[in-house]
Amino acid sequence: MSIIVKSDHQIDLMRKAGRLAAAARSLAGQMVEPGVSTQTINKEIFHFIRKSGGQPTFLGYGGFPASACISINDQVIHGIPGTRRLAEGDIVSIDVGATLNGYVGDCAATFPCGSCSEEAMRLIAVTRQSFFEGIKNARAGCRVSDISAAVQAHAEANGYSVVRDYVGHGVGAQMHEEPEVPNFGRPGHGPRLVKGMTIAVEPMINAGGWEIKVLPDGWTVLTADGSLSAHYENSILITDGEAEILTFADDI
């Protein structure tokens, strides 16, 4: 599969899908409170995307059984919503995809549930900022690993580790397109970025080691050492200047 550079029309459709995904993520974040079940959040995301004219991209993707991935504390990504109820002090990563008019918006963020520890809040903040450090290099003429290296440098400078088994990716008519966008590596490697590329940059940052394990459900990814993990993702467009965040939200 080759990298797909989007036309102006396709980019307009990507913006619309991105706005829907971002709105669904915001809705989910507002629901993160002690006592709320992850399935309740998942159902609201499903209904919101559908009533907005879209389809939840994750539902049925590779057999995934829900409209959102909801991962708590030491769960890195791909947590399956269910009966578990959120508790005071949890950190909750919510990953949402919305397909609208044939194009996908993909985004994620980690939210505190009630009052969280100072360390948990710091992890959330550093993970978010590692995304913004990375996309400083998301410019035409740079290479994919220039993003990767910046994400890794910020996370590790703050004492955290970067998950290596899962990476960001191109996004468009398909949720996963070329190229892969790791969150680690040396600068100056990988495909060169060109105007019109759309990619999802998604740091997954652990408070402990970078190693992970997968539960028997085949989906839920946890830190191998039980440390906290946070996730932050946006779909972005490569332009002539600074990257445009297609899934931008003021509150996240």
mmCIF file with all atom_site columns, C-alpha atoms in Angstrom, residues 12-229:
data_model
loop_
_atom_site.group_PDB
_atom_site.id
_atom_site.type_symbol
_atom_site.label_atom_id
_atom_site.label_alt_id
_atom_site.label_comp_id
_atom_site.label_asym_id
_atom_site.label_entity_id
_atom_site.label_seq_id
_atom_site.pdbx_PDB_ins_code
_atom_site.Cartn_x
_atom_site.Cartn_y
_atom_site.Cartn_z
_atom_site.occupancy
_atom_site.B_iso_or_equiv
_atom_site.pdbx_formal_charge
_atom_site.auth_seq_id
_atom_site.auth_comp_id
_atom_site.auth_asym_id
_atom_site.auth_atom_id
_atom_site.pdbx_PDB_model_num
ATOM 1   C CA . ASP A 1 12  ? -12.687 18.870  3.223  1.00 0.00 ? 12  ASP A CA 1
ATOM 2   C CA . LEU A 1 13  ? -14.345 15.521  3.920  1.00 0.00 ? 13  LEU A CA 1
ATOM 3   C CA . MET A 1 14  ? -11.545 14.653  6.354  1.00 0.00 ? 14  MET A CA 1
ATOM 4   C CA . ARG A 1 15  ? -12.183 17.908  8.218  1.00 0.00 ? 15  ARG A CA 1
ATOM 5   C CA . LYS A 1 16  ? -15.861 17.044  8.622  1.00 0.00 ? 16  LYS A CA 1
ATOM 6   C CA . ALA A 1 17  ? -15.105 13.527  9.845  1.00 0.00 ? 17  ALA A CA 1
ATOM 7   C CA . GLY A 1 18  ? -12.459 14.934  12.172 1.00 0.00 ? 18  GLY A CA 1
ATOM 8   C CA . ARG A 1 19  ? -14.870 17.421  13.724 1.00 0.00 ? 19  ARG A CA 1
ATOM 9   C CA . LEU A 1 20  ? -17.332 14.621  14.402 1.00 0.00 ? 20  LEU A CA 1
ATOM 10  C CA . ALA A 1 21  ? -14.714 12.386  16.009 1.00 0.00 ? 21  ALA A CA 1
ATOM 11  C CA . ALA A 1 22  ? -13.475 15.280  18.138 1.00 0.00 ? 22  ALA A CA 1
ATOM 12  C CA . ALA A 1 23  ? -16.999 16.092  19.294 1.00 0.00 ? 23  ALA A CA 1
ATOM 13  C CA . ALA A 1 24  ? -17.558 12.447  20.253 1.00 0.00 ? 24  ALA A CA 1
ATOM 14  C CA . ARG A 1 25  ? -14.299 12.447  22.211 1.00 0.00 ? 25  ARG A CA 1
ATOM 15  C CA . SER A 1 26  ? -15.350 15.623  24.033 1.00 0.00 ? 26  SER A CA 1
ATOM 16  C CA . LEU A 1 27  ? -18.720 14.105  24.903 1.00 0.00 ? 27  LEU A CA 1
ATOM 17  C CA . ALA A 1 28  ? -17.027 11.003  26.259 1.00 0.00 ? 28  ALA A CA 1
ATOM 18  C CA . GLY A 1 29  ? -14.620 13.042  28.336 1.00 0.00 ? 29  GLY A CA 1
ATOM 19  C CA . GLN A 1 30  ? -17.474 14.957  29.940 1.00 0.00 ? 30  GLN A CA 1
ATOM 20  C CA . MET A 1 31  ? -18.962 11.643  31.046 1.00 0.00 ? 31  MET A CA 1
ATOM 21  C CA . VAL A 1 32  ? -15.862 10.503  32.939 1.00 0.00 ? 32  VAL A CA 1
ATOM 22  C CA . GLU A 1 33  ? -17.075 10.540  36.540 1.00 0.00 ? 33  GLU A CA 1
ATOM 23  C CA . PRO A 1 34  ? -16.961 8.073   39.433 1.00 0.00 ? 34  PRO A CA 1
ATOM 24  C CA . GLY A 1 35  ? -19.679 5.427   39.134 1.00 0.00 ? 35  GLY A CA 1
ATOM 25  C CA . VAL A 1 36  ? -20.187 5.677   35.374 1.00 0.00 ? 36  VAL A CA 1
ATOM 26  C CA . SER A 1 37  ? -19.710 2.400   33.503 1.00 0.00 ? 37  SER A CA 1
ATOM 27  C CA . THR A 1 38  ? -17.517 2.207   30.432 1.00 0.00 ? 38  THR A CA 1
ATOM 28  C CA . GLN A 1 39  ? -20.418 0.651   28.523 1.00 0.00 ? 39  GLN A CA 1
ATOM 29  C CA . THR A 1 40  ? -22.565 3.716   29.268 1.00 0.00 ? 40  THR A CA 1
ATOM 30  C CA . ILE A 1 41  ? -19.915 5.957   27.724 1.00 0.00 ? 41  ILE A CA 1
ATOM 31  C CA . ASN A 1 42  ? -19.609 3.622   24.744 1.00 0.00 ? 42  ASN A CA 1
ATOM 32  C CA . LYS A 1 43  ? -23.367 3.698   24.104 1.00 0.00 ? 43  LYS A CA 1
ATOM 33  C CA . GLU A 1 44  ? -23.461 7.484   24.188 1.00 0.00 ? 44  GLU A CA 1
ATOM 34  C CA . ILE A 1 45  ? -20.606 7.643   21.683 1.00 0.00 ? 45  ILE A CA 1
ATOM 35  C CA . PHE A 1 46  ? -22.462 5.228   19.392 1.00 0.00 ? 46  PHE A CA 1
ATOM 36  C CA . HIS A 1 47  ? -25.700 7.192   19.488 1.00 0.00 ? 47  HIS A CA 1
ATOM 37  C CA . PHE A 1 48  ? -23.966 10.560  19.097 1.00 0.00 ? 48  PHE A CA 1
ATOM 38  C CA . ILE A 1 49  ? -22.025 9.517   16.004 1.00 0.00 ? 49  ILE A CA 1
ATOM 39  C CA . ARG A 1 50  ? -25.035 7.834   14.429 1.00 0.00 ? 50  ARG A CA 1
ATOM 40  C CA . LYS A 1 51  ? -27.412 10.753  15.008 1.00 0.00 ? 51  LYS A CA 1
ATOM 41  C CA . SER A 1 52  ? -24.756 13.030  13.483 1.00 0.00 ? 52  SER A CA 1
ATOM 42  C CA . GLY A 1 53  ? -24.889 11.024  10.265 1.00 0.00 ? 53  GLY A CA 1
ATOM 43  C CA . GLY A 1 54  ? -21.718 9.020   10.782 1.00 0.00 ? 54  GLY A CA 1
ATOM 44  C CA . GLN A 1 55  ? -20.676 5.513   11.654 1.00 0.00 ? 55  GLN A CA 1
ATOM 45  C CA . PRO A 1 56  ? -18.499 4.485   14.625 1.00 0.00 ? 56  PRO A CA 1
ATOM 46  C CA . THR A 1 57  ? -15.352 3.378   12.805 1.00 0.00 ? 57  THR A CA 1
ATOM 47  C CA . PHE A 1 58  ? -14.186 0.995   15.509 1.00 0.00 ? 58  PHE A CA 1
ATOM 48  C CA . LEU A 1 59  ? -17.408 -1.023  15.756 1.00 0.00 ? 59  LEU A CA 1
ATOM 49  C CA . GLY A 1 60  ? -16.695 -4.346  14.074 1.00 0.00 ? 60  GLY A CA 1
ATOM 50  C CA . TYR A 1 61  ? -13.232 -3.264  12.901 1.00 0.00 ? 61  TYR A CA 1
ATOM 51  C CA . GLY A 1 62  ? -11.189 -6.451  12.960 1.00 0.00 ? 62  GLY A CA 1
ATOM 52  C CA . GLY A 1 63  ? -13.931 -7.862  15.148 1.00 0.00 ? 63  GLY A CA 1
ATOM 53  C CA . PHE A 1 64  ? -13.750 -5.140  17.820 1.00 0.00 ? 64  PHE A CA 1
ATOM 54  C CA . PRO A 1 65  ? -17.088 -5.235  19.679 1.00 0.00 ? 65  PRO A CA 1
ATOM 55  C CA . ALA A 1 66  ? -17.574 -1.574  20.613 1.00 0.00 ? 66  ALA A CA 1
ATOM 56  C CA . SER A 1 67  ? -17.708 1.983   19.280 1.00 0.00 ? 67  SER A CA 1
ATOM 57  C CA . ALA A 1 68  ? -14.812 3.229   21.413 1.00 0.00 ? 68  ALA A CA 1
ATOM 58  C CA . CYS A 1 69  ? -11.738 1.882   23.133 1.00 0.00 ? 69  CYS A CA 1
ATOM 59  C CA . ILE A 1 70  ? -11.853 2.768   26.827 1.00 0.00 ? 70  ILE A CA 1
ATOM 60  C CA . SER A 1 71  ? -8.676  1.941   28.734 1.00 0.00 ? 71  SER A CA 1
ATOM 61  C CA . ILE A 1 72  ? -8.222  2.539   32.464 1.00 0.00 ? 72  ILE A CA 1
ATOM 62  C CA . ASN A 1 73  ? -5.041  3.129   34.501 1.00 0.00 ? 73  ASN A CA 1
ATOM 63  C CA . ASP A 1 74  ? -2.501  0.464   33.414 1.00 0.00 ? 74  ASP A CA 1
ATOM 64  C CA . GLN A 1 75  ? -4.490  -0.311  30.267 1.00 0.00 ? 75  GLN A CA 1
ATOM 65  C CA . VAL A 1 76  ? -2.649  1.302   27.380 1.00 0.00 ? 76  VAL A CA 1
ATOM 66  C CA . ILE A 1 77  ? -5.111  0.983   24.485 1.00 0.00 ? 77  ILE A CA 1
ATOM 67  C CA . HIS A 1 78  ? -7.947  -1.123  23.061 1.00 0.00 ? 78  HIS A CA 1
ATOM 68  C CA . GLY A 1 79  ? -9.860  -1.575  26.315 1.00 0.00 ? 79  GLY A CA 1
ATOM 69  C CA . ILE A 1 80  ? -13.276 -3.106  25.658 1.00 0.00 ? 80  ILE A CA 1
ATOM 70  C CA . PRO A 1 81  ? -16.179 -1.228  27.309 1.00 0.00 ? 81  PRO A CA 1
ATOM 71  C CA . GLY A 1 82  ? -18.260 -3.256  29.735 1.00 0.00 ? 82  GLY A CA 1
ATOM 72  C CA . THR A 1 83  ? -19.751 -3.255  33.216 1.00 0.00 ? 83  THR A CA 1
ATOM 73  C CA . ARG A 1 84  ? -16.704 -1.809  34.952 1.00 0.00 ? 84  ARG A CA 1
ATOM 74  C CA . ARG A 1 85  ? -17.535 1.430   36.708 1.00 0.00 ? 85  ARG A CA 1
ATOM 75  C CA . LEU A 1 86  ? -15.047 4.265   36.926 1.00 0.00 ? 86  LEU A CA 1
ATOM 76  C CA . ALA A 1 87  ? -13.605 5.051   40.329 1.00 0.00 ? 87  ALA A CA 1
ATOM 77  C CA . GLU A 1 88  ? -12.252 8.229   41.893 1.00 0.00 ? 88  GLU A CA 1
ATOM 78  C CA . GLY A 1 89  ? -8.612  8.641   40.881 1.00 0.00 ? 89  GLY A CA 1
ATOM 79  C CA . ASP A 1 90  ? -8.762  6.531   37.713 1.00 0.00 ? 90  ASP A CA 1
ATOM 80  C CA . ILE A 1 91  ? -7.246  7.852   34.520 1.00 0.00 ? 91  ILE A CA 1
ATOM 81  C CA . VAL A 1 92  ? -9.346  6.930   31.498 1.00 0.00 ? 92  VAL A CA 1
ATOM 82  C CA . SER A 1 93  ? -8.075  6.818   27.914 1.00 0.00 ? 93  SER A CA 1
ATOM 83  C CA . ILE A 1 94  ? -10.850 7.104   25.328 1.00 0.00 ? 94  ILE A CA 1
ATOM 84  C CA . ASP A 1 95  ? -10.081 6.429   21.661 1.00 0.00 ? 95  ASP A CA 1
ATOM 85  C CA . VAL A 1 96  ? -12.782 7.285   19.121 1.00 0.00 ? 96  VAL A CA 1
ATOM 86  C CA . GLY A 1 97  ? -13.126 6.918   15.365 1.00 0.00 ? 97  GLY A CA 1
ATOM 87  C CA . ALA A 1 98  ? -15.933 8.379   13.260 1.00 0.00 ? 98  ALA A CA 1
ATOM 88  C CA . THR A 1 99  ? -16.567 7.662   9.583  1.00 0.00 ? 99  THR A CA 1
ATOM 89  C CA . LEU A 1 100 ? -18.500 10.343  7.717  1.00 0.00 ? 100 LEU A CA 1
ATOM 90  C CA . ASN A 1 101 ? -19.011 10.555  3.948  1.00 0.00 ? 101 ASN A CA 1
ATOM 91  C CA . GLY A 1 102 ? -16.491 7.776   3.482  1.00 0.00 ? 102 GLY A CA 1
ATOM 92  C CA . TYR A 1 103 ? -13.636 9.346   5.483  1.00 0.00 ? 103 TYR A CA 1
ATOM 93  C CA . VAL A 1 104 ? -12.336 8.728   8.987  1.00 0.00 ? 104 VAL A CA 1
ATOM 94  C CA . GLY A 1 105 ? -11.529 10.971  11.928 1.00 0.00 ? 105 GLY A CA 1
ATOM 95  C CA . ASP A 1 106 ? -9.477  9.247   14.629 1.00 0.00 ? 106 ASP A CA 1
ATOM 96  C CA . CYS A 1 107 ? -8.575  10.754  17.995 1.00 0.00 ? 107 CYS A CA 1
ATOM 97  C CA . ALA A 1 108 ? -7.983  9.910   21.654 1.00 0.00 ? 108 ALA A CA 1
ATOM 98  C CA . ALA A 1 109 ? -7.285  11.524  25.009 1.00 0.00 ? 109 ALA A CA 1
ATOM 99  C CA . THR A 1 110 ? -6.799  10.517  28.635 1.00 0.00 ? 110 THR A CA 1
ATOM 100 C CA . PHE A 1 111 ? -9.162  12.022  31.207 1.00 0.00 ? 111 PHE A CA 1
ATOM 101 C CA . PRO A 1 112 ? -8.915  12.150  35.014 1.00 0.00 ? 112 PRO A CA 1
ATOM 102 C CA . CYS A 1 113 ? -11.830 10.671  36.936 1.00 0.00 ? 113 CYS A CA 1
ATOM 103 C CA . GLY A 1 114 ? -12.548 12.922  39.864 1.00 0.00 ? 114 GLY A CA 1
ATOM 104 C CA . SER A 1 115 ? -9.497  13.859  41.914 1.00 0.00 ? 115 SER A CA 1
ATOM 105 C CA . CYS A 1 116 ? -6.358  12.128  40.621 1.00 0.00 ? 116 CYS A CA 1
ATOM 106 C CA . SER A 1 117 ? -2.850  11.985  42.005 1.00 0.00 ? 117 SER A CA 1
ATOM 107 C CA . GLU A 1 118 ? -0.321  14.622  41.036 1.00 0.00 ? 118 GLU A CA 1
ATOM 108 C CA . GLU A 1 119 ? 1.723   11.952  39.250 1.00 0.00 ? 119 GLU A CA 1
ATOM 109 C CA . ALA A 1 120 ? -1.268  10.784  37.214 1.00 0.00 ? 120 ALA A CA 1
ATOM 110 C CA . MET A 1 121 ? -2.055  14.349  36.170 1.00 0.00 ? 121 MET A CA 1
ATOM 111 C CA . ARG A 1 122 ? 1.569   14.916  35.206 1.00 0.00 ? 122 ARG A CA 1
ATOM 112 C CA . LEU A 1 123 ? 1.564   11.786  33.035 1.00 0.00 ? 123 LEU A CA 1
ATOM 113 C CA . ILE A 1 124 ? -1.573  12.988  31.241 1.00 0.00 ? 124 ILE A CA 1
ATOM 114 C CA . ALA A 1 125 ? -0.036  16.431  30.662 1.00 0.00 ? 125 ALA A CA 1
ATOM 115 C CA . VAL A 1 126 ? 3.312   15.129  29.408 1.00 0.00 ? 126 VAL A CA 1
ATOM 116 C CA . THR A 1 127 ? 1.601   12.670  27.059 1.00 0.00 ? 127 THR A CA 1
ATOM 117 C CA . ARG A 1 128 ? -0.511  15.449  25.572 1.00 0.00 ? 128 ARG A CA 1
ATOM 118 C CA . GLN A 1 129 ? 2.474   17.772  25.203 1.00 0.00 ? 129 GLN A CA 1
ATOM 119 C CA . SER A 1 130 ? 4.528   15.027  23.547 1.00 0.00 ? 130 SER A CA 1
ATOM 120 C CA . PHE A 1 131 ? 1.988   15.092  20.720 1.00 0.00 ? 131 PHE A CA 1
ATOM 121 C CA . PHE A 1 132 ? 2.436   18.843  20.282 1.00 0.00 ? 132 PHE A CA 1
ATOM 122 C CA . GLU A 1 133 ? 6.218   18.520  20.420 1.00 0.00 ? 133 GLU A CA 1
ATOM 123 C CA . GLY A 1 134 ? 5.993   15.859  17.726 1.00 0.00 ? 134 GLY A CA 1
ATOM 124 C CA . ILE A 1 135 ? 3.851   17.832  15.323 1.00 0.00 ? 135 ILE A CA 1
ATOM 125 C CA . LYS A 1 136 ? 6.274   20.740  15.369 1.00 0.00 ? 136 LYS A CA 1
ATOM 126 C CA . ASN A 1 137 ? 8.088   18.488  12.882 1.00 0.00 ? 137 ASN A CA 1
ATOM 127 C CA . ALA A 1 138 ? 4.942   17.556  10.937 1.00 0.00 ? 138 ALA A CA 1
ATOM 128 C CA . ARG A 1 139 ? 5.864   19.801  8.043  1.00 0.00 ? 139 ARG A CA 1
ATOM 129 C CA . ALA A 1 140 ? 6.331   19.264  4.345  1.00 0.00 ? 140 ALA A CA 1
ATOM 130 C CA . GLY A 1 141 ? 9.957   18.271  3.748  1.00 0.00 ? 141 GLY A CA 1
ATOM 131 C CA . CYS A 1 142 ? 10.462  16.644  7.151  1.00 0.00 ? 142 CYS A CA 1
ATOM 132 C CA . ARG A 1 143 ? 10.480  12.880  7.599  1.00 0.00 ? 143 ARG A CA 1
ATOM 133 C CA . VAL A 1 144 ? 8.100   10.746  9.641  1.00 0.00 ? 144 VAL A CA 1
ATOM 134 C CA . SER A 1 145 ? 10.770  9.903   12.206 1.00 0.00 ? 145 SER A CA 1
ATOM 135 C CA . ASP A 1 146 ? 11.312  13.599  12.915 1.00 0.00 ? 146 ASP A CA 1
ATOM 136 C CA . ILE A 1 147 ? 7.881   13.468  14.564 1.00 0.00 ? 147 ILE A CA 1
ATOM 137 C CA . SER A 1 148 ? 8.752   10.197  16.284 1.00 0.00 ? 148 SER A CA 1
ATOM 138 C CA . ALA A 1 149 ? 12.025  11.454  17.747 1.00 0.00 ? 149 ALA A CA 1
ATOM 139 C CA . ALA A 1 150 ? 10.416  14.586  19.172 1.00 0.00 ? 150 ALA A CA 1
ATOM 140 C CA . VAL A 1 151 ? 7.670   12.592  20.887 1.00 0.00 ? 151 VAL A CA 1
ATOM 141 C CA . GLN A 1 152 ? 10.213  10.231  22.414 1.00 0.00 ? 152 GLN A CA 1
ATOM 142 C CA . ALA A 1 153 ? 12.553  13.015  23.528 1.00 0.00 ? 153 ALA A CA 1
ATOM 143 C CA . HIS A 1 154 ? 9.818   14.870  25.410 1.00 0.00 ? 154 HIS A CA 1
ATOM 144 C CA . ALA A 1 155 ? 8.456   11.746  27.109 1.00 0.00 ? 155 ALA A CA 1
ATOM 145 C CA . GLU A 1 156 ? 11.845  10.431  28.161 1.00 0.00 ? 156 GLU A CA 1
ATOM 146 C CA . ALA A 1 157 ? 13.069  13.853  29.328 1.00 0.00 ? 157 ALA A CA 1
ATOM 147 C CA . ASN A 1 158 ? 10.194  13.720  31.817 1.00 0.00 ? 158 ASN A CA 1
ATOM 148 C CA . GLY A 1 159 ? 11.080  10.239  33.051 1.00 0.00 ? 159 GLY A CA 1
ATOM 149 C CA . TYR A 1 160 ? 8.518   8.261   31.073 1.00 0.00 ? 160 TYR A CA 1
ATOM 150 C CA . SER A 1 161 ? 8.749   5.564   28.410 1.00 0.00 ? 161 SER A CA 1
ATOM 151 C CA . VAL A 1 162 ? 7.216   5.248   24.974 1.00 0.00 ? 162 VAL A CA 1
ATOM 152 C CA . VAL A 1 163 ? 5.219   2.194   23.895 1.00 0.00 ? 163 VAL A CA 1
ATOM 153 C CA . ARG A 1 164 ? 6.965   0.599   20.918 1.00 0.00 ? 164 ARG A CA 1
ATOM 154 C CA . ASP A 1 165 ? 4.619   -2.203  19.900 1.00 0.00 ? 165 ASP A CA 1
ATOM 155 C CA . TYR A 1 166 ? 1.882   0.142   18.646 1.00 0.00 ? 166 TYR A CA 1
ATOM 156 C CA . VAL A 1 167 ? 2.253   3.216   16.460 1.00 0.00 ? 167 VAL A CA 1
ATOM 157 C CA . GLY A 1 168 ? 0.393   6.022   14.733 1.00 0.00 ? 168 GLY A CA 1
ATOM 158 C CA . HIS A 1 169 ? -0.618  5.719   11.110 1.00 0.00 ? 169 HIS A CA 1
ATOM 159 C CA . GLY A 1 170 ? -1.935  7.311   7.979  1.00 0.00 ? 170 GLY A CA 1
ATOM 160 C CA . VAL A 1 171 ? -5.671  7.947   7.993  1.00 0.00 ? 171 VAL A CA 1
ATOM 161 C CA . GLY A 1 172 ? -8.208  8.689   5.271  1.00 0.00 ? 172 GLY A CA 1
ATOM 162 C CA . ALA A 1 173 ? -10.832 6.542   3.588  1.00 0.00 ? 173 ALA A CA 1
ATOM 163 C CA . GLN A 1 174 ? -9.402  3.768   5.752  1.00 0.00 ? 174 GLN A CA 1
ATOM 164 C CA . MET A 1 175 ? -8.638  4.090   9.442  1.00 0.00 ? 175 MET A CA 1
ATOM 165 C CA . HIS A 1 176 ? -5.176  2.618   8.947  1.00 0.00 ? 176 HIS A CA 1
ATOM 166 C CA . GLU A 1 177 ? -3.236  3.749   5.899  1.00 0.00 ? 177 GLU A CA 1
ATOM 167 C CA . GLU A 1 178 ? 0.450   4.185   5.147  1.00 0.00 ? 178 GLU A CA 1
ATOM 168 C CA . PRO A 1 179 ? 2.733   5.366   6.620  1.00 0.00 ? 179 PRO A CA 1
ATOM 169 C CA . GLU A 1 180 ? 3.261   3.994   10.114 1.00 0.00 ? 180 GLU A CA 1
ATOM 170 C CA . VAL A 1 181 ? 4.119   6.799   12.564 1.00 0.00 ? 181 VAL A CA 1
ATOM 171 C CA . PRO A 1 182 ? 6.122   5.430   15.517 1.00 0.00 ? 182 PRO A CA 1
ATOM 172 C CA . ASN A 1 183 ? 6.517   7.417   18.722 1.00 0.00 ? 183 ASN A CA 1
ATOM 173 C CA . PHE A 1 184 ? 10.229  6.631   18.971 1.00 0.00 ? 184 PHE A CA 1
ATOM 174 C CA . GLY A 1 185 ? 13.285  6.560   16.748 1.00 0.00 ? 185 GLY A CA 1
ATOM 175 C CA . ARG A 1 186 ? 16.077  8.660   15.307 1.00 0.00 ? 186 ARG A CA 1
ATOM 176 C CA . PRO A 1 187 ? 15.255  11.716  13.205 1.00 0.00 ? 187 PRO A CA 1
ATOM 177 C CA . GLY A 1 188 ? 15.810  11.777  9.471  1.00 0.00 ? 188 GLY A CA 1
ATOM 178 C CA . HIS A 1 189 ? 14.264  8.412   8.628  1.00 0.00 ? 189 HIS A CA 1
ATOM 179 C CA . GLY A 1 190 ? 11.066  7.143   7.054  1.00 0.00 ? 190 GLY A CA 1
ATOM 180 C CA . PRO A 1 191 ? 8.925   8.660   4.307  1.00 0.00 ? 191 PRO A CA 1
ATOM 181 C CA . ARG A 1 192 ? 9.228   12.350  3.586  1.00 0.00 ? 192 ARG A CA 1
ATOM 182 C CA . LEU A 1 193 ? 6.157   14.378  4.530  1.00 0.00 ? 193 LEU A CA 1
ATOM 183 C CA . VAL A 1 194 ? 4.364   16.160  1.707  1.00 0.00 ? 194 VAL A CA 1
ATOM 184 C CA . LYS A 1 195 ? 1.471   18.589  1.584  1.00 0.00 ? 195 LYS A CA 1
ATOM 185 C CA . GLY A 1 196 ? -1.863  16.756  1.549  1.00 0.00 ? 196 GLY A CA 1
ATOM 186 C CA . MET A 1 197 ? -0.814  13.770  3.657  1.00 0.00 ? 197 MET A CA 1
ATOM 187 C CA . THR A 1 198 ? -3.137  12.977  6.566  1.00 0.00 ? 198 THR A CA 1
ATOM 188 C CA . ILE A 1 199 ? -1.786  11.033  9.527  1.00 0.00 ? 199 ILE A CA 1
ATOM 189 C CA . ALA A 1 200 ? -2.791  10.128  13.062 1.00 0.00 ? 200 ALA A CA 1
ATOM 190 C CA . VAL A 1 201 ? -0.103  10.938  15.611 1.00 0.00 ? 201 VAL A CA 1
ATOM 191 C CA . GLU A 1 202 ? -0.777  9.143   18.886 1.00 0.00 ? 202 GLU A CA 1
ATOM 192 C CA . PRO A 1 203 ? 1.723   9.021   21.735 1.00 0.00 ? 203 PRO A CA 1
ATOM 193 C CA . MET A 1 204 ? 1.171   6.133   24.166 1.00 0.00 ? 204 MET A CA 1
ATOM 194 C CA . ILE A 1 205 ? 3.288   6.918   27.204 1.00 0.00 ? 205 ILE A CA 1
ATOM 195 C CA . ASN A 1 206 ? 3.932   4.739   30.267 1.00 0.00 ? 206 ASN A CA 1
ATOM 196 C CA . ALA A 1 207 ? 4.947   5.876   33.736 1.00 0.00 ? 207 ALA A CA 1
ATOM 197 C CA . GLY A 1 208 ? 7.147   2.761   34.025 1.00 0.00 ? 208 GLY A CA 1
ATOM 198 C CA . GLY A 1 209 ? 8.759   0.598   31.367 1.00 0.00 ? 209 GLY A CA 1
ATOM 199 C CA . TRP A 1 210 ? 7.704   0.565   27.713 1.00 0.00 ? 210 TRP A CA 1
ATOM 200 C CA . GLU A 1 211 ? 6.920   -3.165  27.612 1.00 0.00 ? 211 GLU A CA 1
ATOM 201 C CA . ILE A 1 212 ? 3.308   -4.253  27.251 1.00 0.00 ? 212 ILE A CA 1
ATOM 202 C CA . LYS A 1 213 ? 1.157   -7.383  27.432 1.00 0.00 ? 213 LYS A CA 1
ATOM 203 C CA . VAL A 1 214 ? -2.198  -8.282  25.873 1.00 0.00 ? 214 VAL A CA 1
ATOM 204 C CA . LEU A 1 215 ? -5.096  -9.788  27.810 1.00 0.00 ? 215 LEU A CA 1
ATOM 205 C CA . PRO A 1 216 ? -6.675  -13.094 26.700 1.00 0.00 ? 216 PRO A CA 1
ATOM 206 C CA . ASP A 1 217 ? -9.514  -11.095 25.100 1.00 0.00 ? 217 ASP A CA 1
ATOM 207 C CA . GLY A 1 218 ? -7.020  -10.398 22.308 1.00 0.00 ? 218 GLY A CA 1
ATOM 208 C CA . TRP A 1 219 ? -7.564  -6.640  22.481 1.00 0.00 ? 219 TRP A CA 1
ATOM 209 C CA . THR A 1 220 ? -6.810  -5.001  25.814 1.00 0.00 ? 220 THR A CA 1
ATOM 210 C CA . VAL A 1 221 ? -3.178  -3.867  26.044 1.00 0.00 ? 221 VAL A CA 1
ATOM 211 C CA . LEU A 1 222 ? -1.655  -3.300  29.491 1.00 0.00 ? 222 LEU A CA 1
ATOM 212 C CA . THR A 1 223 ? 1.701   -2.108  30.765 1.00 0.00 ? 223 THR A CA 1
ATOM 213 C CA . ALA A 1 224 ? 3.789   -5.171  31.627 1.00 0.00 ? 224 ALA A CA 1
ATOM 214 C CA . ASP A 1 225 ? 4.840   -3.691  35.000 1.00 0.00 ? 225 ASP A CA 1
ATOM 215 C CA . GLY A 1 226 ? 1.397   -2.415  36.037 1.00 0.00 ? 226 GLY A CA 1
ATOM 216 C CA . SER A 1 227 ? 2.371   1.240   35.740 1.00 0.00 ? 227 SER A CA 1
ATOM 217 C CA . LEU A 1 228 ? -0.048  3.919   34.579 1.00 0.00 ? 228 LEU A CA 1
ATOM 218 C CA . SER A 1 229 ? -0.346  4.703   30.880 1.00 0.00 ? 229 SER A CA 1
#
